[in-house]
Coordinates of C-alpha atoms in Angstrom, one line a residue:
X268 CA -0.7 -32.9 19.5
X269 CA 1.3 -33.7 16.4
X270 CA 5.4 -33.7 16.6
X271 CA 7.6 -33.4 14.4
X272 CA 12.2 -33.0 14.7
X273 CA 12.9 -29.5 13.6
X274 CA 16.7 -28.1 13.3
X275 CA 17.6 -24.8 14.2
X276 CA 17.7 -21.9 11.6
X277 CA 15.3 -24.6 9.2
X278 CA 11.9 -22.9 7.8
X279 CA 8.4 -24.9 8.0
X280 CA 5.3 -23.9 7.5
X281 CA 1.9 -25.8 8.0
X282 CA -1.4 -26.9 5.5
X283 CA -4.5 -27.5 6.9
X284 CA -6.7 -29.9 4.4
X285 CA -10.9 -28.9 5.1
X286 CA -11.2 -30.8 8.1
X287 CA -14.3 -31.6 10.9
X288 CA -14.3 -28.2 12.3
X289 CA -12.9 -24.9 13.4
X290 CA -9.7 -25.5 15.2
X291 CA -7.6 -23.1 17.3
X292 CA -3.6 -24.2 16.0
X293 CA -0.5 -23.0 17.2
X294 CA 2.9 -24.6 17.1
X295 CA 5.2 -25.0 20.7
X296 CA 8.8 -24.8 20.7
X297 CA 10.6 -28.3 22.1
X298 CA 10.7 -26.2 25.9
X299 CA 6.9 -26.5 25.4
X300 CA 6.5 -22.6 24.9
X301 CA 4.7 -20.5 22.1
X302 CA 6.4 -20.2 18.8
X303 CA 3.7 -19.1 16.9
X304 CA 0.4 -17.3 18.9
X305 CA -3.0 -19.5 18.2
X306 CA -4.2 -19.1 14.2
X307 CA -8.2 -20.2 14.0
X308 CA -8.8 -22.6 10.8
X309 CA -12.5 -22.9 10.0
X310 CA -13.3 -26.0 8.6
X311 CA -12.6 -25.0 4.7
X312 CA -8.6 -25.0 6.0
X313 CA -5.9 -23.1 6.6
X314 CA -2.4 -22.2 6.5
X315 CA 0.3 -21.3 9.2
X316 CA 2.7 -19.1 7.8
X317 CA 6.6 -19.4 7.6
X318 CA 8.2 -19.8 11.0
X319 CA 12.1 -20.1 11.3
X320 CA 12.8 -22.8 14.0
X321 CA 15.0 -20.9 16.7
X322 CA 16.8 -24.6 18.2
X323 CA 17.0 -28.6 17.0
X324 CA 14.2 -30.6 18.6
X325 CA 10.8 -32.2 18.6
X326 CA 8.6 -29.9 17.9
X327 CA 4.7 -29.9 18.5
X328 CA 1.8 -28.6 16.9
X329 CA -1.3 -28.1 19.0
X330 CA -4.9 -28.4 17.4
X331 CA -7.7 -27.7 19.9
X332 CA -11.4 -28.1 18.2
X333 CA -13.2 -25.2 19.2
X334 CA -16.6 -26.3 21.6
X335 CA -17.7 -29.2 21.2
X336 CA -16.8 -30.8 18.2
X337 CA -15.0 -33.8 16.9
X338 CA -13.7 -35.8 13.8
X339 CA -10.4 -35.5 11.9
X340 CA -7.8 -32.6 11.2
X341 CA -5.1 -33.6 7.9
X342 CA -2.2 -31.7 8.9
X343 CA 1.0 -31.7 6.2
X344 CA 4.3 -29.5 7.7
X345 CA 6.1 -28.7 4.8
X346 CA 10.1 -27.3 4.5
X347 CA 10.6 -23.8 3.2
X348 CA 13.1 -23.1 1.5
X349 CA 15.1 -19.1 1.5
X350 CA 12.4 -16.3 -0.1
X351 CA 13.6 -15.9 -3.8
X352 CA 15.6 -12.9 -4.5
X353 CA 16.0 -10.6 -7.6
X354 CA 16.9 -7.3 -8.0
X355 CA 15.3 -4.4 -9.7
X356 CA 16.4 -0.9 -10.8
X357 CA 13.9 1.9 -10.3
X358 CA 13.0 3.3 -14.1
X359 CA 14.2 0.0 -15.2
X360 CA 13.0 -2.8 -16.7
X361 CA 10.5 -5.1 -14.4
X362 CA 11.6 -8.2 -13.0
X363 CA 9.7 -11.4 -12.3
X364 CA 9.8 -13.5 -9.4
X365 CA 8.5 -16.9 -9.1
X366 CA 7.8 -19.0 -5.6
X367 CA 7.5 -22.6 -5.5
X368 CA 6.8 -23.5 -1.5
X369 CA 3.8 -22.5 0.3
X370 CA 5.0 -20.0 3.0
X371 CA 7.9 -18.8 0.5
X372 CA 8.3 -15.2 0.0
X373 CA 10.1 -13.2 -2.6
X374 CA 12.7 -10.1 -1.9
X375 CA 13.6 -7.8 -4.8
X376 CA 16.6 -5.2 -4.1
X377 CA 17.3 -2.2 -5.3
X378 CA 19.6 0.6 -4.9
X379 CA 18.6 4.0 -4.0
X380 CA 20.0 7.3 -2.9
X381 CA 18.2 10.2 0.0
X382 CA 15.5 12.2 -1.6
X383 CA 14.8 9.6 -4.3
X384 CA 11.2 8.6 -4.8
X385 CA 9.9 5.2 -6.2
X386 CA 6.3 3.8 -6.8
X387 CA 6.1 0.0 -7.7
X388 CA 3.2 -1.8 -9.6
X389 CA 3.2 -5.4 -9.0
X390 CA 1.6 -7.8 -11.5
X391 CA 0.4 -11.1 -10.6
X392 CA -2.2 -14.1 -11.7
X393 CA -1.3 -16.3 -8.5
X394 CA -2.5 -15.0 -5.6
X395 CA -3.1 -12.2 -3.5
X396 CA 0.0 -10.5 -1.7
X397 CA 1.1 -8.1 1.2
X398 CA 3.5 -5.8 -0.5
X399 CA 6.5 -3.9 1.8
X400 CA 9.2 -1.5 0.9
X401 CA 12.3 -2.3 3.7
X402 CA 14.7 0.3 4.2
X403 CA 18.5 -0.3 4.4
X404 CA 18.4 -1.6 8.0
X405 CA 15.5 -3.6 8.0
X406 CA 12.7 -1.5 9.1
X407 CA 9.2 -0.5 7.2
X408 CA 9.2 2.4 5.0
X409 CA 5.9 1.7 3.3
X410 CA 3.3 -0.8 3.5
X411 CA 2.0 -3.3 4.3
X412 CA -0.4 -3.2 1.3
X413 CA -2.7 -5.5 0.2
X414 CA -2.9 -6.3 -2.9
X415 CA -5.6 -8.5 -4.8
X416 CA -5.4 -11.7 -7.1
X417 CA -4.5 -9.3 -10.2
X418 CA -1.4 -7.2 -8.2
X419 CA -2.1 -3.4 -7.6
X420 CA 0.0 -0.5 -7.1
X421 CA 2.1 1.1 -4.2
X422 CA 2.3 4.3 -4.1
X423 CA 5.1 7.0 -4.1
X424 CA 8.0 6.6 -1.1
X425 CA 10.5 8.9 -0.4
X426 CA 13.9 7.4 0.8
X427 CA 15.1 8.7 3.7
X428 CA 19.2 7.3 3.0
X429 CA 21.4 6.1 0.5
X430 CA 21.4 2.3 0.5
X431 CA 20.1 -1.2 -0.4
X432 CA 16.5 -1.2 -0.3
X433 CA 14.1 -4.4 -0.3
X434 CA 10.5 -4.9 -2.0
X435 CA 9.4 -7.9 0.2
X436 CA 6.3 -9.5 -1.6
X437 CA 4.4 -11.9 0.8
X438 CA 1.8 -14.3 -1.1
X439 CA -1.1 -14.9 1.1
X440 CA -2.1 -18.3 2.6
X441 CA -0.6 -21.0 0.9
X442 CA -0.1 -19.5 -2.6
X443 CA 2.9 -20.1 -5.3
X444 CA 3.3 -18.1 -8.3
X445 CA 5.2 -15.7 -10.4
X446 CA 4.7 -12.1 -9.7
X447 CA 6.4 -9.1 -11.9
X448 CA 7.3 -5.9 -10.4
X449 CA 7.8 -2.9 -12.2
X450 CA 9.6 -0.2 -10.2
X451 CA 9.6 3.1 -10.8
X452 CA 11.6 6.1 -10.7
X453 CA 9.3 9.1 -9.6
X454 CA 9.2 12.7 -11.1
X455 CA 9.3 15.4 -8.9
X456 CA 5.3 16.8 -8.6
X457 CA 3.8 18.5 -12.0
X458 CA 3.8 22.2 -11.0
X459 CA 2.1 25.2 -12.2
X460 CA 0.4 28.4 -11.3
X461 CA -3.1 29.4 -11.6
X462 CA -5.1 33.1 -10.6
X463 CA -8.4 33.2 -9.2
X464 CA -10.8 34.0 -12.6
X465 CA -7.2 33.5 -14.9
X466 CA -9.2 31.0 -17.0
X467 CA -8.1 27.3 -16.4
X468 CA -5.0 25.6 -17.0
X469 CA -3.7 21.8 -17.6
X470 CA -1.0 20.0 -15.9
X471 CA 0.1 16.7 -16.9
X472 CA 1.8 13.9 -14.9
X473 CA 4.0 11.1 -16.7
X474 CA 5.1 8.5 -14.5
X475 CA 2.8 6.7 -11.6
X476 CA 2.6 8.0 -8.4
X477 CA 3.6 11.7 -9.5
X478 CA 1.3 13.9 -8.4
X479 CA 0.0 17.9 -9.3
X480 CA 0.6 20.9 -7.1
X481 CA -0.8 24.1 -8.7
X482 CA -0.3 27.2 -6.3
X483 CA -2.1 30.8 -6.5
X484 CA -1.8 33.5 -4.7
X485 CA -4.8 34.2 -2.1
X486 CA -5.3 37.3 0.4
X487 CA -7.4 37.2 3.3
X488 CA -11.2 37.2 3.3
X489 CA -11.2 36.5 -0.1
X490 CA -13.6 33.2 -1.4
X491 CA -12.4 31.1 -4.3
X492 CA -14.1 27.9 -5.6
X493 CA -12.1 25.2 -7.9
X494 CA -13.1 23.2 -10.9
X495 CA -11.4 20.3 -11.8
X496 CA -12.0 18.2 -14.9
X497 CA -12.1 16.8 -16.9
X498 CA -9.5 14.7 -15.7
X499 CA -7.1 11.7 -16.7
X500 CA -8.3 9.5 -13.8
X501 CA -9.8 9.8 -10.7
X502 CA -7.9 12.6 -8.6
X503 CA -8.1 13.1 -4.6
X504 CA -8.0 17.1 -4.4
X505 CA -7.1 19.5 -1.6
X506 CA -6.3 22.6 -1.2
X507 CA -2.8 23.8 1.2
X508 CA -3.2 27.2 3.2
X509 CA 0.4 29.2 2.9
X510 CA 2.0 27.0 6.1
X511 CA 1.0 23.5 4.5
X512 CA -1.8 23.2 6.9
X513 CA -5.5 22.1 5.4
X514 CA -7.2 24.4 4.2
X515 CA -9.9 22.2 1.4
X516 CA -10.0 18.4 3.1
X517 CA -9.1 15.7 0.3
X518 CA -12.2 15.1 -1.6
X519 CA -12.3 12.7 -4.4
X520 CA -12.6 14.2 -8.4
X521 CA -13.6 11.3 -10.7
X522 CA -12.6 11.4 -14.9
X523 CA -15.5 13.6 -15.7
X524 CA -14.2 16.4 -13.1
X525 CA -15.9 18.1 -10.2
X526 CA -15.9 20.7 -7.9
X527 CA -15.0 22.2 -4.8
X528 CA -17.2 24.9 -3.3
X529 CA -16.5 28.1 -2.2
X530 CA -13.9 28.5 0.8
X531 CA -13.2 31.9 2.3
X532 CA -9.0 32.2 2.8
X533 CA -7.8 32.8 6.2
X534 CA -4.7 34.6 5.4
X535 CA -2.4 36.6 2.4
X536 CA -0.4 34.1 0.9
X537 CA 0.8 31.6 -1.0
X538 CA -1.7 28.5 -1.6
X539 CA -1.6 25.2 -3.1
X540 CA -3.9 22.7 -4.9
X541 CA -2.8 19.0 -4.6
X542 CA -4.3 16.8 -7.3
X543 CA -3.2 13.4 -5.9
X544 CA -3.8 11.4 -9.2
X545 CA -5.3 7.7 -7.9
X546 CA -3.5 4.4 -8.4
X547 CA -1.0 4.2 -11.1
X548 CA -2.7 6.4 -13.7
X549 CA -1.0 9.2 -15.8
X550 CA -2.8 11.8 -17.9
X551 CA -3.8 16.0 -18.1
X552 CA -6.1 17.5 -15.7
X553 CA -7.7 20.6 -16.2
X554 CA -8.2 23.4 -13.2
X555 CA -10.1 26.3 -13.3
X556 CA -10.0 28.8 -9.8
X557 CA -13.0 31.3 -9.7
X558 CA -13.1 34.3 -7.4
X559 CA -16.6 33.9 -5.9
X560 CA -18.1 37.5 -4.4
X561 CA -20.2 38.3 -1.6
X562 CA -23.3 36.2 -0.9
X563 CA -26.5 37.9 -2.5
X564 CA -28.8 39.1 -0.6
X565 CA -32.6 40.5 -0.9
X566 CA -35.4 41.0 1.4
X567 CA -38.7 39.2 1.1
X568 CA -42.3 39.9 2.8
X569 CA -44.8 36.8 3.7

């Protein structure tokens, strides 16, 4: 049991040097309740995240060696100090952010308006991260994601209100670094129309996270087949029936295209193919729609 005097409202988190064993950690308020639910460290080490002390008082950290081992544990609790803060304009220029304190976090606001949709790459040589987008009041709009050591992109959110949004960037474990995220203002979908056997069209996106809807006109009974390709990037493709309901599940198109097979329609209408364009990626995709006849058929004697 290892104490330490905390003060309400302060921020500490906790380093764990490689030590004799795996240990089962977790740090008790002065009352002697849970503040933070048991975190196993192997013996390589570990990290307890950022906790925000709730009153002023001694404060104890309980290490419990799992079966039968013992040796040492090196414990260091270090003060953390308020997540970094920048702010960011969506089609603007990207920001960088820069921690200093394991446990730190950095928050990058931004003001945005109902209907409005943003994608964010985030750009990083420090660490791995857990991305969120925050809405106005607090609450998840997208994310978590996980992001690797190199950054990675979130994709397109739609904001639900006007107001002051929040990019909340988490490095993992005991990581510092400088991150640069790059918000963006998001395009409504590239859109065009295609007719089974019309001879194939291109539709081109321009910002990341827009997508590709290309609609056609179908009538019951009738079999059409898609080609796709070649393609900017790798695409995830489906096909809409007339109510938005799945008609083609998502299937993944890589650059040098593909295809989707036959598929009889279910009803007169209106139809549309989704070319979800993977990761941040921009570029022309070609589509072609074929009207597919009848199945042969022939008769054979042994």
């Amino acid at each position: 049991r290892v104490t330490f005097a905390g003060t309400a409202g302060s921020r500490v988190s906790v380093q764990v040097a490689p030590s004799c064993c795996t240990t089962r950690m977790s740090i008790l308020s002065p009352s002697g309740s849970t503040l933070t639910w048991p975190a196993y460290v192997d013996g390589r080490g570990g990290f307890i995240d950022t906790v925000t002390l709730p009153v002023t008082g001694t404060y104890t950290i309980l290490v419990d060696p799992q079966g039968p081992a013992t040796g040492s544990v090196s414990l260091t609790v270090l003060a953390v100090p308020p997540d970094v803060t920048a702010s960011i304009v969506p089609g603007g220029a990207p920001v960088t952010a820069t921690t200093s304190a394991p446990g730190q976090n950095a928050r990058i606001t931004f003001d945005g308006t109902a209907g409005q949709r943003v994608s964010l790459i985030l750009e990083t040589a420090c660490c791995a991260t857990r991305v969120s987008i925050l809405r106005p009041g607090g609450l998840t709009l997208a994310g978590p994601a996980f992001l690797g050591f190199t950054g990675g992109f979130v994709d397109t959110a739609t904001l639900p209100v006007a107001g002051t949004y929040t990019v909340l960037v988490d490095p993992q474990s005991d990581a510092v670094g400088t991150m640069k995220a790059t918000l963006y203002d998001v395009p409504p979908d590239a859109a065009a129309t295609i007719a089974p056997d019309g001879g194939e069209i291109t539709v081109t996106t321009t910002t990341p996270g827009q997508d590709a809807r290309v609609t056609f006109e179908g009538t019951a009974g009738r079999s059409v087949a898609l080609e796709v390709g070649p393609t900017c990037c790798t695409t995830r493709v489906s096909i809409l029936r007339p109510d938005g309901t799945t008609q083609v599940a998502p299937t993944f198109v890589g650059s040098l295209g593909g295809y989707v097979d036959g598929k009889t329609l279910p009803v007169t209408g209106t139809y549309t193919i989704v070319l979800d364009v993977y990761g941040p990626s921009t570029g022309s995709m070609t589509v072609a729609l074929h009207g597919v006849p009848g199945d042969l058929s022939a008769t054979i004697a042994p």
